[in-house]
Amino acid sequence: MSCAPPPPILRLHPPSSISPFSSPRRPHLSPRTCPWRLAAAREMPWPHVLTVAGSDSSAGAGIQADVKACAALGAYCSSVITAVTAQNTAGVQGVHLVPEELIREQLQSVLSDMSVDVVKTGMLPSAGIIKILCESLQKFPVKALVVDPVMVSTSGDSLSDPSTLTYYRDGLFAMADIVTPNVKEASKLLGGVSLHTIADMRDAAESIYKFGPRYVLVKGGDMPDSSEAIDVFYDGKEFVEFRGHRIKTRNTHGTGCTLASSIAAELAKGSSMLNAVQVAKNFVESALHHSKDLVIGNGPQGPFDHLFRLKCPPYNIGSQQRFNPDSLFLYAVTDSRMNKRWGHSIEDAVKAAIEGGATIVQLREKDIESRPFLEAAKACMEICRSSGVPLLINDRVDIALACNADGVHVGQSDISAREVRELLGPGKIIGVSCKTPAQAEQAWRDGADYLGCGGVFPTTTKANNPTLGFEGLKAVCLASKLPVVAIGGINATNAGSVMELDFPNLKGVAVVSALFDRECVSSETRNLRSILASVRCLA
Ligand SMILES: Nc1ncnc2c1ncn2[C@@H]1O[C@H](COP(=O)(O)OP(=O)(O)O)[C@@H](O)[C@H]1O
Ligand SMILES: Cc1ncc(COP(=O)(O)O)c(N)n1
Ligand SMILES: [Mg+2]
């Protein structure tokens, strides 16, 4: 093992005495002997990420970024601090390593007591620290290990001793579930190969995979001249390219730390790796987008706002309701021509559908002027809110925003779910009409909450709408992780056969004419609901 002298910015301090102020050591409590634990009537799990990383005085990266990212995504984040850095928006001015024995002590304190789900690593500045971490993880195994091999800050300053390379490659990587180098770090890990193209990133991911992690993500945030920010994921067999818009902003300090801790938070919440990476990538992109014009500091690289969701009016974290896929059970979609034919106002039609047992409503008003549409949408919102039924608007993000609807449903030729998410914020429901597995995959990547799949049967409601049949519906359901609602020509005669398909993510049926092209909307809805319920009970 070669041990070159550390770069000048590192001032290594010997692990001297731990602290003259430290109190007498307390014993580690066992959960079985803990009195307040025994007294708790019902334990609520709290996804827990432990970050082992350096402190960044500018709070854009390092421990501070990790804590904010985990908090934003709903995970608890404890922290073992490996180094204290003096940083600002101009770069890194100083680094002071925490004594190794105190790092061991911090690891022991947290891991022995606090039910950590996932460990995420950031700045591990010395080989000795990596060795201590490996030993601690062997003693206290966790569900997943996310290794962000931080070596150089985005400003170009060195954050680790070169001797760590060997310890990463031969020790920590083999224990890792995912390793997330940026292109410069991937190059260092591979002896200085140059990475300029996606093909180079793929080769690098394949080579790093050989060091033993289960997955590798080579991040392309620093790849020049691209309108997209592309990260390359490798699972040992296949590559997945995670593509996002490249946000034009100076505020990219801490993107790597944030991505890795967001992956860790999602894993702690129970996500699959692919899903965790996608959520993390979307989170970084949204945070950069919302922070792109913020100004803090005078240097070239500023921090971004991890808690941007708190500022997304009118939704704050406290009022965010998670989308319940079961609400797709009986999905009523309005149609103004049908309402006109039967002399129903939109409000009356919605009220009647809810009376009959519709579990979610969508206003699909293709030929109505914006102003009367908004008035009707506001009235429908009141009706829906008082009955606890979500109300979505078809296509019209402006109307949805203006009436504070619960979400939007878009088709393949409308603006993408990703753009709708940017406009509506994270708390809203977004549905996408999909006919193929590829469209379903794209909708999931764009952050949609559910898919509308059809036409399952021939329909006259929508012109030029090819019929997919059960086979097409099956292909989309099997290919997708998202909940699906079947649509197109569904009525009281055939709804039962759709529900009998019983695919786990097929949550319900969406109906237009069989509810609204009728005189008595409430009794048609009631009838359909009892048909669906009888199939569900038999299933
Ligand atoms: N300007 C940007 N716009 C959108 N995404 C970005 C931007 N810069 C970085 N990212 C994303 O942030 C994440 C961290 O990547 P990167 O910045 O390459 O890591 P690091 O901070 O370790 O250098 C990646 O998902 C990357 O694609
Ligand atoms: C303490 C600390 N840890 C990590 C980074 C990397 O920052 P980035 O995420 O921008 O690569 C940093 N600048 N400081
Ligand atoms: Mg970065």
PDB file of N, CA, C and O in Angstrom, residues 178 202 205-207 209-210 213-218 232-240:
ATOM      1  N   ILE A 178     -24.514   0.654  -1.950  1.00  0.00           N
ATOM      2  CA  ILE A 178     -24.298   1.502  -3.136  1.00  0.00           C
ATOM      3  C   ILE A 178     -23.131   2.446  -2.876  1.00  0.00           C
ATOM      4  O   ILE A 178     -22.946   2.913  -1.753  1.00  0.00           O
ATOM      5  N   ARG A 202     -20.073   4.545 -17.843  1.00  0.00           N
ATOM      6  CA  ARG A 202     -20.491   3.136 -17.751  1.00  0.00           C
ATOM      7  C   ARG A 202     -19.295   2.224 -17.456  1.00  0.00           C
ATOM      8  O   ARG A 202     -19.367   1.366 -16.576  1.00  0.00           O
ATOM      9  N   ALA A 205     -18.332   2.643 -13.894  1.00  0.00           N
ATOM     10  CA  ALA A 205     -19.280   1.992 -12.972  1.00  0.00           C
ATOM     11  C   ALA A 205     -18.991   0.483 -12.932  1.00  0.00           C
ATOM     12  O   ALA A 205     -18.989  -0.135 -11.856  1.00  0.00           O
ATOM     13  N   GLU A 206     -18.712  -0.081 -14.099  1.00  0.00           N
ATOM     14  CA  GLU A 206     -18.432  -1.521 -14.182  1.00  0.00           C
ATOM     15  C   GLU A 206     -17.151  -1.868 -13.405  1.00  0.00           C
ATOM     16  O   GLU A 206     -17.105  -2.859 -12.677  1.00  0.00           O
ATOM     17  N   SER A 207     -16.138  -1.012 -13.541  1.00  0.00           N
ATOM     18  CA  SER A 207     -14.865  -1.283 -12.848  1.00  0.00           C
ATOM     19  C   SER A 207     -15.025  -1.131 -11.342  1.00  0.00           C
ATOM     20  O   SER A 207     -14.494  -1.922 -10.559  1.00  0.00           O
ATOM     21  N   TYR A 209     -17.728  -1.500  -9.662  1.00  0.00           N
ATOM     22  CA  TYR A 209     -18.576  -2.612  -9.194  1.00  0.00           C
ATOM     23  C   TYR A 209     -17.703  -3.808  -8.769  1.00  0.00           C
ATOM     24  O   TYR A 209     -18.038  -4.529  -7.829  1.00  0.00           O
ATOM     25  N   LYS A 210     -16.557  -3.967  -9.456  1.00  0.00           N
ATOM     26  CA  LYS A 210     -15.678  -5.114  -9.157  1.00  0.00           C
ATOM     27  C   LYS A 210     -15.052  -5.025  -7.765  1.00  0.00           C
ATOM     28  O   LYS A 210     -14.555  -6.009  -7.237  1.00  0.00           O
ATOM     29  N   PRO A 213     -19.319  -3.489  -4.183  1.00  0.00           N
ATOM     30  CA  PRO A 213     -20.641  -2.999  -3.753  1.00  0.00           C
ATOM     31  C   PRO A 213     -21.748  -3.674  -4.555  1.00  0.00           C
ATOM     32  O   PRO A 213     -21.490  -4.209  -5.636  1.00  0.00           O
ATOM     33  N   ARG A 214     -22.987  -3.596  -4.024  1.00  0.00           N
ATOM     34  CA  ARG A 214     -24.113  -4.208  -4.753  1.00  0.00           C
ATOM     35  C   ARG A 214     -24.545  -3.348  -5.934  1.00  0.00           C
ATOM     36  O   ARG A 214     -25.025  -3.848  -6.931  1.00  0.00           O
ATOM     37  N   TYR A 215     -24.400  -2.037  -5.780  1.00  0.00           N
ATOM     38  CA  TYR A 215     -24.768  -1.122  -6.869  1.00  0.00           C
ATOM     39  C   TYR A 215     -23.744   0.014  -6.925  1.00  0.00           C
ATOM     40  O   TYR A 215     -23.148   0.361  -5.902  1.00  0.00           O
ATOM     41  N   VAL A 216     -23.599   0.574  -8.133  1.00  0.00           N
ATOM     42  CA  VAL A 216     -22.730   1.744  -8.294  1.00  0.00           C
ATOM     43  C   VAL A 216     -23.528   2.836  -9.005  1.00  0.00           C
ATOM     44  O   VAL A 216     -24.292   2.545  -9.940  1.00  0.00           O
ATOM     45  N   LEU A 217     -23.364   4.076  -8.545  1.00  0.00           N
ATOM     46  CA  LEU A 217     -23.961   5.215  -9.251  1.00  0.00           C
ATOM     47  C   LEU A 217     -22.846   6.215  -9.527  1.00  0.00           C
ATOM     48  O   LEU A 217     -22.305   6.810  -8.589  1.00  0.00           O
ATOM     49  N   VAL A 218     -22.478   6.362 -10.801  1.00  0.00           N
ATOM     50  CA  VAL A 218     -21.487   7.382 -11.153  1.00  0.00           C
ATOM     51  C   VAL A 218     -22.263   8.650 -11.518  1.00  0.00           C
ATOM     52  O   VAL A 218     -23.072   8.654 -12.448  1.00  0.00           O
ATOM     53  N   VAL A 232     -25.120   7.493 -14.013  1.00  0.00           N
ATOM     54  CA  VAL A 232     -25.144   6.121 -14.549  1.00  0.00           C
ATOM     55  C   VAL A 232     -25.161   5.121 -13.393  1.00  0.00           C
ATOM     56  O   VAL A 232     -24.274   5.137 -12.531  1.00  0.00           O
ATOM     57  N   PHE A 233     -26.165   4.271 -13.416  1.00  0.00           N
ATOM     58  CA  PHE A 233     -26.390   3.278 -12.350  1.00  0.00           C
ATOM     59  C   PHE A 233     -26.059   1.909 -12.911  1.00  0.00           C
ATOM     60  O   PHE A 233     -26.394   1.599 -14.056  1.00  0.00           O
ATOM     61  N   TYR A 234     -25.399   1.078 -12.105  1.00  0.00           N
ATOM     62  CA  TYR A 234     -25.043  -0.272 -12.566  1.00  0.00           C
ATOM     63  C   TYR A 234     -25.286  -1.273 -11.445  1.00  0.00           C
ATOM     64  O   TYR A 234     -24.901  -1.042 -10.290  1.00  0.00           O
ATOM     65  N   ASP A 235     -25.967  -2.368 -11.785  1.00  0.00           N
ATOM     66  CA  ASP A 235     -26.285  -3.378 -10.760  1.00  0.00           C
ATOM     67  C   ASP A 235     -25.518  -4.678 -10.961  1.00  0.00           C
ATOM     68  O   ASP A 235     -25.861  -5.710 -10.395  1.00  0.00           O
ATOM     69  N   GLY A 236     -24.486  -4.626 -11.788  1.00  0.00           N
ATOM     70  CA  GLY A 236     -23.705  -5.837 -12.043  1.00  0.00           C
ATOM     71  C   GLY A 236     -24.121  -6.518 -13.329  1.00  0.00           C
ATOM     72  O   GLY A 236     -23.379  -7.325 -13.887  1.00  0.00           O
ATOM     73  N   LYS A 237     -25.334  -6.166 -13.804  1.00  0.00           N
ATOM     74  CA  LYS A 237     -25.802  -6.753 -15.076  1.00  0.00           C
ATOM     75  C   LYS A 237     -26.232  -5.662 -16.053  1.00  0.00           C
ATOM     76  O   LYS A 237     -25.846  -5.658 -17.193  1.00  0.00           O
ATOM     77  N   GLU A 238     -27.051  -4.754 -15.531  1.00  0.00           N
ATOM     78  CA  GLU A 238     -27.611  -3.744 -16.440  1.00  0.00           C
ATOM     79  C   GLU A 238     -27.284  -2.328 -15.981  1.00  0.00           C
ATOM     80  O   GLU A 238     -27.060  -2.095 -14.794  1.00  0.00           O
ATOM     81  N   PHE A 239     -27.302  -1.442 -16.971  1.00  0.00           N
ATOM     82  CA  PHE A 239     -27.095  -0.023 -16.672  1.00  0.00           C
ATOM     83  C   PHE A 239     -28.441   0.700 -16.732  1.00  0.00           C
ATOM     84  O   PHE A 239     -29.286   0.363 -17.558  1.00  0.00           O
ATOM     85  N   VAL A 240     -28.623   1.674 -15.862  1.00  0.00           N
ATOM     86  CA  VAL A 240     -29.780   2.560 -15.968  1.00  0.00           C
ATOM     87  C   VAL A 240     -29.242   3.980 -15.972  1.00  0.00           C
ATOM     88  O   VAL A 240     -28.394   4.326 -15.142  1.00  0.00           O
TER      89      VAL A 240
END
